Coordinates of C-alpha atoms and ligand atoms in Angstrom, one line a residue:
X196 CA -65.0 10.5 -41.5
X197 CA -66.8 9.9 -38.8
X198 CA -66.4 10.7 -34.9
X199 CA -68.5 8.2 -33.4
X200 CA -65.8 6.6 -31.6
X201 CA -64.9 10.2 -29.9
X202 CA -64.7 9.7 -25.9
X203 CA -66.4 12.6 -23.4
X204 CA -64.3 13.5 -21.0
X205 CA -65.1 13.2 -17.0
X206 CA -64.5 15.0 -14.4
X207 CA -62.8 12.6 -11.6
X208 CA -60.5 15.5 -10.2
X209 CA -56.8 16.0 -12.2
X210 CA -55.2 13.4 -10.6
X211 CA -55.3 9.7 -11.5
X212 CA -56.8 7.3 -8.8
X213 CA -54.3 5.7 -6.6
X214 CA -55.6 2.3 -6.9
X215 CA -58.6 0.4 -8.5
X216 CA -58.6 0.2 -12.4
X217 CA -55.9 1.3 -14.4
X218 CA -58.1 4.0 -16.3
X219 CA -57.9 7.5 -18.0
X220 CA -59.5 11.0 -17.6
X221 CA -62.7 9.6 -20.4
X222 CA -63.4 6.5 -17.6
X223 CA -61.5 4.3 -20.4
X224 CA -60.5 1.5 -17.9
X225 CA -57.2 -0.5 -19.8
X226 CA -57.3 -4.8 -18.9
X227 CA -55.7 -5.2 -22.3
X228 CA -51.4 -4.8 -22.1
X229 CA -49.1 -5.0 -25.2
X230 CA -45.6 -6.0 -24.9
X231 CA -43.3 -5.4 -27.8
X232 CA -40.2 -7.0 -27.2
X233 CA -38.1 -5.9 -30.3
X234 CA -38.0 -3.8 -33.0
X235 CA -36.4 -6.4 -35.8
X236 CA -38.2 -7.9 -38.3
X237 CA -37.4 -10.8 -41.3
X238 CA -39.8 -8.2 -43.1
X239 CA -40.0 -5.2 -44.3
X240 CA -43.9 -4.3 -44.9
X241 CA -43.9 -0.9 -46.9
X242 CA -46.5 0.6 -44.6
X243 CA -44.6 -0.1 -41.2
X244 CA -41.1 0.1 -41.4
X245 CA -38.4 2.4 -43.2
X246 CA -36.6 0.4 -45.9
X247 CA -33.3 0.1 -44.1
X248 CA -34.0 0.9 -40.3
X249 CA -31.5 0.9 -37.8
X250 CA -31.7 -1.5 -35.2
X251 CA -32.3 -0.5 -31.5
X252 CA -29.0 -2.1 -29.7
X253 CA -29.6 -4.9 -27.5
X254 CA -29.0 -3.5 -24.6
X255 CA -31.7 -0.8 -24.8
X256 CA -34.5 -3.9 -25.0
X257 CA -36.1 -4.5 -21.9
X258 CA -34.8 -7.9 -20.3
X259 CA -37.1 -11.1 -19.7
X260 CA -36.2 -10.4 -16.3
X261 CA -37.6 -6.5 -16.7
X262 CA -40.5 -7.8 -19.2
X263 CA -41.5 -10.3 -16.2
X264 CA -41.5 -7.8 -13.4
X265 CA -43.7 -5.0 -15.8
X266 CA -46.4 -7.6 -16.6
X267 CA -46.2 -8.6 -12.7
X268 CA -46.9 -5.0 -12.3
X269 CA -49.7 -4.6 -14.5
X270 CA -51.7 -8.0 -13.6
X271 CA -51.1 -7.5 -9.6
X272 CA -51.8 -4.2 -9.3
X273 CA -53.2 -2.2 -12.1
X274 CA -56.0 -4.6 -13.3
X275 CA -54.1 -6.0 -16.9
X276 CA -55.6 -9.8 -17.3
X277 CA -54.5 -10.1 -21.1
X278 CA -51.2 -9.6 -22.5
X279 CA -50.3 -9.9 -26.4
X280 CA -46.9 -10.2 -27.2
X281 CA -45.7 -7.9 -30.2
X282 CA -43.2 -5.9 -32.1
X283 CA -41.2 -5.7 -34.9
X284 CA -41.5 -9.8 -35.1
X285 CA -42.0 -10.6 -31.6
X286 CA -40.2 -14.2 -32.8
X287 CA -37.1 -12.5 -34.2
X288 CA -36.4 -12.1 -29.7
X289 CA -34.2 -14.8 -28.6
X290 CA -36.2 -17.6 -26.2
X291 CA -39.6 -15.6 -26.3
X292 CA -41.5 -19.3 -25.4
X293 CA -38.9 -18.9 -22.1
X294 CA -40.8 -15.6 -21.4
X295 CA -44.4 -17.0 -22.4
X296 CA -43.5 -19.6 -19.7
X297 CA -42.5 -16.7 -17.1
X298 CA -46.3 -15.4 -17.9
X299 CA -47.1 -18.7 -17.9
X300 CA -46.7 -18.8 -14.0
X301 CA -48.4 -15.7 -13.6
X302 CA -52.4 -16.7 -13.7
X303 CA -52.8 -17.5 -10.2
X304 CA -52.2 -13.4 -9.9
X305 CA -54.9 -12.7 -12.9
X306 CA -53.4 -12.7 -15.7
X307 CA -56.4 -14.8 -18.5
X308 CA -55.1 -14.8 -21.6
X309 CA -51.6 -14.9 -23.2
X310 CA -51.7 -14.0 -27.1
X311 CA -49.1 -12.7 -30.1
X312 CA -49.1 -11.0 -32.9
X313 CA -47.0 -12.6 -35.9
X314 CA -46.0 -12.9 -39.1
X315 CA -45.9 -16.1 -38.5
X316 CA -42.6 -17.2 -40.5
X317 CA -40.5 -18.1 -37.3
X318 CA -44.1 -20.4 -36.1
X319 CA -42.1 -23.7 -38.2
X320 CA -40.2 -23.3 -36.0
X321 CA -41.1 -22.3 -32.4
X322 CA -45.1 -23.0 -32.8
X323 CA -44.9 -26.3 -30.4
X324 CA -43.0 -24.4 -28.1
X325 CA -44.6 -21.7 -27.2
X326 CA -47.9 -23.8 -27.1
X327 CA -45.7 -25.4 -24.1
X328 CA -45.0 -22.9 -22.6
X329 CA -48.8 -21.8 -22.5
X330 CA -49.2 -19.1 -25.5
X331 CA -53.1 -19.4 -25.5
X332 CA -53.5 -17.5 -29.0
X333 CA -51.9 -15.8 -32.1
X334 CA -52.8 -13.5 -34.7
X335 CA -50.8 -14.0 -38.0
X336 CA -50.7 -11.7 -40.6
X337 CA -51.4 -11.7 -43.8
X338 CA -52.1 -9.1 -46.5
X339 CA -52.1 -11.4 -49.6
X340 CA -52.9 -15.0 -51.1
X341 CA -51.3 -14.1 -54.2
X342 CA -47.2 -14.5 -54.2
X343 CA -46.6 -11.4 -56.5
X344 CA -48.6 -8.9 -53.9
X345 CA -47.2 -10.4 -50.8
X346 CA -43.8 -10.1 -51.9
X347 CA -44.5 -6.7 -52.9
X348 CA -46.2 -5.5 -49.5
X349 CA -43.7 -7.4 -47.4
X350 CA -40.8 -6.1 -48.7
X351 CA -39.6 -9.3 -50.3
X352 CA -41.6 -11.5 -47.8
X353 CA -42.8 -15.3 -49.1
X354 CA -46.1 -15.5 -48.8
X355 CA -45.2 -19.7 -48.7
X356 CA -43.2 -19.4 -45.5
X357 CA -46.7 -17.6 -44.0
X358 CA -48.7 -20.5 -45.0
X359 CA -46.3 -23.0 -43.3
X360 CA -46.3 -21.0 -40.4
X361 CA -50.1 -21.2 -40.2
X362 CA -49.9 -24.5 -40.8
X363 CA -47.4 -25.2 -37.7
X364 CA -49.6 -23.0 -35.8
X365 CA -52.8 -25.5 -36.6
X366 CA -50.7 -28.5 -35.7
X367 CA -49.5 -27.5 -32.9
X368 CA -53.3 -26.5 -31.6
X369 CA -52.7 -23.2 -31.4
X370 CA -56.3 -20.7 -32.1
X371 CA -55.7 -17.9 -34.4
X372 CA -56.8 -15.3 -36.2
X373 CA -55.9 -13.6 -39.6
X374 CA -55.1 -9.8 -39.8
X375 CA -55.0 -8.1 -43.4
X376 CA -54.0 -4.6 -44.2
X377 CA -55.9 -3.2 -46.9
X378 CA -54.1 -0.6 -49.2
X379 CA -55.5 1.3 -52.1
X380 CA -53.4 0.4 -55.5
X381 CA -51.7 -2.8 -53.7
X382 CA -54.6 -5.3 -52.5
X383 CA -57.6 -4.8 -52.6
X384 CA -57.7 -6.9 -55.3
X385 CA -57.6 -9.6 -52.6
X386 CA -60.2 -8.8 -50.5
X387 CA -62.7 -11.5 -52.1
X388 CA -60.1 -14.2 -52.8
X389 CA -58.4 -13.8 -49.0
X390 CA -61.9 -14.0 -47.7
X391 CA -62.6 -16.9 -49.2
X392 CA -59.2 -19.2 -48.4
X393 CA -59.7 -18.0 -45.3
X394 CA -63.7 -19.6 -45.1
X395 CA -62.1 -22.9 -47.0
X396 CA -59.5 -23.0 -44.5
X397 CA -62.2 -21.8 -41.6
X398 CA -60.3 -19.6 -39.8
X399 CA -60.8 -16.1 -38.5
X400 CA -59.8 -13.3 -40.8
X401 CA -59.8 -9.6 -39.7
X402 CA -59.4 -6.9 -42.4
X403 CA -57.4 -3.7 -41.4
X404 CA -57.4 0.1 -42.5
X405 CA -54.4 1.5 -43.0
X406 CA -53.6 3.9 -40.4
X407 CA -51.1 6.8 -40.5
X408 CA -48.3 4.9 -38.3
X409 CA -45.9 4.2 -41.4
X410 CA -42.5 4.7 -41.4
X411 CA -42.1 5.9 -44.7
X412 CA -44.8 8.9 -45.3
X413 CA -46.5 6.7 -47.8
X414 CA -49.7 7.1 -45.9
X415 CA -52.4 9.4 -48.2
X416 CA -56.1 9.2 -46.8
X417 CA -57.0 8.2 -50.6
X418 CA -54.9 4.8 -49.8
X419 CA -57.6 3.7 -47.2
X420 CA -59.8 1.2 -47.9
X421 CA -62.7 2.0 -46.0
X422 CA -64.7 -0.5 -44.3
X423 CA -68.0 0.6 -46.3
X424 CA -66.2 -0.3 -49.3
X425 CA -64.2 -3.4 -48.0
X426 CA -68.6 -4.9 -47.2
X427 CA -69.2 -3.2 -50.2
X428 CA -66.8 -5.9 -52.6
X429 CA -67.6 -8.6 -50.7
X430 CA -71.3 -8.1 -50.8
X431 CA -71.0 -8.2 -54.7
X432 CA -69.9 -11.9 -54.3
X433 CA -71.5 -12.8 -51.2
X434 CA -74.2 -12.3 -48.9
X435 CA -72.4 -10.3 -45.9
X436 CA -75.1 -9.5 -43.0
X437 CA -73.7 -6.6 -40.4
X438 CA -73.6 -7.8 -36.5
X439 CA -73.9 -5.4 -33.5
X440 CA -70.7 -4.2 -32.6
X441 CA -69.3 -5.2 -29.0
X442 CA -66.2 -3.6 -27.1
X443 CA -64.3 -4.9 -29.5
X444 CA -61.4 -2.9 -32.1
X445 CA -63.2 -5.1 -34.5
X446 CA -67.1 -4.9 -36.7
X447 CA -68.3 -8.4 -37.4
X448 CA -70.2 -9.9 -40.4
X449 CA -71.9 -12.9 -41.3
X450 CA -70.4 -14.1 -44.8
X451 CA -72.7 -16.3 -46.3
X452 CA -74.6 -17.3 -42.8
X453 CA -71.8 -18.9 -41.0
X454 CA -68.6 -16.9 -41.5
X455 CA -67.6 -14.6 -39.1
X456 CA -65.6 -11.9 -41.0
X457 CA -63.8 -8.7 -38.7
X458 CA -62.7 -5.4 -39.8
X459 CA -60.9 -2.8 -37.7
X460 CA -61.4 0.6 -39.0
X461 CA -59.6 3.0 -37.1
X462 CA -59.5 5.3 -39.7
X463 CA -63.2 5.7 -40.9
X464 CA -65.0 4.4 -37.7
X465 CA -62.5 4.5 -35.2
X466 CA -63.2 2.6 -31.3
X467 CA -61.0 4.9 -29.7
X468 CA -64.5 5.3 -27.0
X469 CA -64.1 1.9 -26.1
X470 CA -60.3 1.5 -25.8
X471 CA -59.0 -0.6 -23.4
X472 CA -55.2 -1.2 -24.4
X473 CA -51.7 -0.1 -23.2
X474 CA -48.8 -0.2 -24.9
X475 CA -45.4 -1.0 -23.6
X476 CA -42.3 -0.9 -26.4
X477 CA -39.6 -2.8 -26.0
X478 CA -37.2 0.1 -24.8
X479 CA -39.5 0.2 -22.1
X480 CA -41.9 3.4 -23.1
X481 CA -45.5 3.5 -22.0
X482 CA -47.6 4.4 -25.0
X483 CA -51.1 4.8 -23.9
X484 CA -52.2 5.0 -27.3
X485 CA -51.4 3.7 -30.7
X486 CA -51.6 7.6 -31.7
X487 CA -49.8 9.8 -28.8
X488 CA -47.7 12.0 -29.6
X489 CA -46.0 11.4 -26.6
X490 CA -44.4 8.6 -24.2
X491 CA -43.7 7.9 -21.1
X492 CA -40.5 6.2 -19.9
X493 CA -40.8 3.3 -17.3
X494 CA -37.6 1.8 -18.1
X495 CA -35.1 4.4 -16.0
X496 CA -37.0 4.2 -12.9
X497 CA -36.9 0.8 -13.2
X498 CA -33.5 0.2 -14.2
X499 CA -33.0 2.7 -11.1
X500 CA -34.4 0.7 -8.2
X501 CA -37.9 2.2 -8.1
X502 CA -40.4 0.5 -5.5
X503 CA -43.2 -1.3 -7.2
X504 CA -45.4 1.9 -5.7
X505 CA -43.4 4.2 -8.0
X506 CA -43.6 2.5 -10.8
X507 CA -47.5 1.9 -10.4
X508 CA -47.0 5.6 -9.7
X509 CA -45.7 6.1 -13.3
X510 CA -48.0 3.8 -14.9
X511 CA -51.3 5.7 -13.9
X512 CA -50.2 9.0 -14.7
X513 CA -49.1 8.0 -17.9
X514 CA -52.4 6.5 -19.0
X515 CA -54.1 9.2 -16.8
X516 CA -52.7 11.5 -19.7
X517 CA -53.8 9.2 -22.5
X518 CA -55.2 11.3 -25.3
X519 CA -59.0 10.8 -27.0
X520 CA -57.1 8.9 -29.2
X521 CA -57.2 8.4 -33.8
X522 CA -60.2 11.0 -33.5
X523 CA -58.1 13.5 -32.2
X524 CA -55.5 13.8 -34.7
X525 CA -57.6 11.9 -37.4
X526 CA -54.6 12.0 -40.4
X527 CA -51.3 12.0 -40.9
X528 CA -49.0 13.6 -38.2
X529 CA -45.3 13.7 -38.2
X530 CA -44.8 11.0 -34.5
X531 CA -41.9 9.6 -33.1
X532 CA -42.1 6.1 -33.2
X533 CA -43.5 4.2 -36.1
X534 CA -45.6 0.4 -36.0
X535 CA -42.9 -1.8 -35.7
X536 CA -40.9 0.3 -33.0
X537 CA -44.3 0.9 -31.3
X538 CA -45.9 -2.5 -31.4
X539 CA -48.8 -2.9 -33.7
Ligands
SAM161 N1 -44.7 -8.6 -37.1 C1 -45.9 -8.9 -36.6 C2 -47.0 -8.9 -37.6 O1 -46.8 -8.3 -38.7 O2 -48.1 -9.4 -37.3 C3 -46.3 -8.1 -35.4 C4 -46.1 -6.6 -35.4 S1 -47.0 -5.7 -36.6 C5 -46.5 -4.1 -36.3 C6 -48.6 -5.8 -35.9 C7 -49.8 -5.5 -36.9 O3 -49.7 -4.1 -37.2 C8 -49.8 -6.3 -38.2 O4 -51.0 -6.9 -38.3 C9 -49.5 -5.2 -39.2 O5 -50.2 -5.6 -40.4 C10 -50.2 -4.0 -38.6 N2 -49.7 -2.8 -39.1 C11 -48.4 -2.3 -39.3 N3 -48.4 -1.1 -39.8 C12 -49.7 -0.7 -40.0 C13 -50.3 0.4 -40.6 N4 -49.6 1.5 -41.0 N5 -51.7 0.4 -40.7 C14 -52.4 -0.7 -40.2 N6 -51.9 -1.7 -39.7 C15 -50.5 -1.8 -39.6
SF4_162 FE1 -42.5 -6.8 -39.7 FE2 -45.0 -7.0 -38.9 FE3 -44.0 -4.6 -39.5 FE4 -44.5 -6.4 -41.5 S1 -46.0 -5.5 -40.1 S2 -42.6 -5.2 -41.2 S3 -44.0 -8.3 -40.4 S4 -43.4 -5.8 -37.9

């Protein structure tokens, strides 16, 4: 596998800047923050959650109130102009368009861009509100156009109430993108056929390795699809034409001259170089990294009365600390927090 994305370290002293950019010891500098706000889900995809998890209790989740004053935090003083909205099913929290809303009124300070990342079920439902309430963008998963494999990976999931979420989603105006784990002996079979609904449908689709986050050890590096091979089928059916990669997690191609088609491998060609994303759970954690072994807690100090200097304090030191990232633990390692507590 390879190391390309590996980050060099630099020397800036041991101590994180006390203002400026919100960056690490490799000059990563973070603008992107991601807010889980719960660990529930109407799902239960095999390579994200255990089969009967135990719910965090409510009173461990951060508050919109808390939620409000972190991203305040992060846009005013540490440089964060995007915030996606995650978790578990960030629609399965109470009133989330209330909190969009409560971001909403946060621009004038520098905050750009307000996105989510769904499964896009609850989007019947709430899609036209949270366009209100200013959600700018969502990403929607979706693994599989055929019923029998969707139900399979989602743990019972119907891959109908997807599509009428989508649908919501388009009606109510709101851009989006489609984000596709790819697993070895469960669907890669739908690589070509998810590729093309999503050209007929013309919208954005994203194909992801499977990473070593699940909760249920299933993860073996044979069960990656890598993104050589993911081109690879596609390329058999269509012609697929490589564009220069940018900063971002994803590599583009051109599917048959005007499709744009993503994949984020951060298993065989990780970006961890380039990473410019923080992670907050919704118990108030600081997770510089999809892949730390460790956390930071910004939820006591706040809970305690800390000054806005303190917790600015914990912030930077937290992603001061922030490992190289996938290519430094490349495989699977034992962690403490799985995708759906962590925020995916
Ligand atoms: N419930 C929402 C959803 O499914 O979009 C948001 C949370 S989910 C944890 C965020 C993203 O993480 C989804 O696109 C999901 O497919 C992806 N994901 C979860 N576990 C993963 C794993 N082990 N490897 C790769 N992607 C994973
Ligand atoms: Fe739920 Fe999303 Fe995890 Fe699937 S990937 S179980 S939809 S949080």
């Amino acid at each position: 596998m390879s190391n390309s994305g590996e980050p060099t370290i630099v020397s800036r002293g041991a101590f994180p800047p006390t203002a400026g950019p919100l960056v690490d010891r490799f000059d990563r500098s973070k603008h992107k923050l991601r807010l889980s706000l719960t660990d529930r889900c109407n799902f239960r995809c095999h390579y994200c959650m255990p089969e009967d998890p135990e719910w965090l209790p409510k009173e461990a989740l951060l508050s919109f109130e808390e939620l409000e004053r972190i991203a305040r935090l992060f846009i005013t003083r540490l440089g964060i102009d995007n915030i996606r909205l995650t978790g578990g099913e960030p629609l399965m929290r109470r009133g989330v368009a209330d909190l969009v809303a409560r971001l909403d009124a946060q621009r004038a300070e520098g905050l750009e861009r307000i996105s989510m990342t769904s499964n896009g079920v609850p989007l019947r439902k709430h899609a036209d509100d949270l366009v209100a309430a200013g959600l700018d963008d969502i990403n929607i998963s979706i693994d599989s156009i055929d019923p029998e494999r969707f139900r399979a990976m989602t743990g019972g999931g119907e891959l109908d109430a997807v599509l009428g979420g989508i649908r919501a989603a388009r009606d109510a105006g709101l851009a989006m993108k489609l984000n596709a784990v790819v697993i070895r002996g469960d669907n890669e079979e739908d690589i070509v056929p998810l590729t093309e609904w999503a050209m007929s449908e013309g919208v954005s689709l994203r194909f992801i390795e499977f990473m070593p986050l699940d909760a249920r050890g299933g993860w073996q590096p044979g069960r990656v699809v890598p993104e050589r091979e993911i081109i690879e089928r596609l390329a058999e059916r269509h012609h697929v034409e490589a564009l220069s990669r940018t900063r971002e997690p994803a590599t583009y191609y051109r599917v048959d001259g005007d499709y744009r088609l993503g994949v984020i491998s951060t298993v065989s060609n990780p970006f961890c170089s380039t990473c410019d994303r923080v992670r907050v759970t919704a118990t108030g954690e600081i997770y510089p990294c999809l892949f730390s072994p460790v956390n930071t807690d910004l939820k006591t100090p706040l809970r305690d009365g800390a000054s806005d200097d303190d917790l600015e304090h914990v912030v930077r030191g937290a992603v001061w600390r922030k490992g190289k990232g996938f290519v430094e633990s490349a495989g699977y390692v034992q962690r403490a927090i799985t995708m759906h507590g962590l925020g995916g």
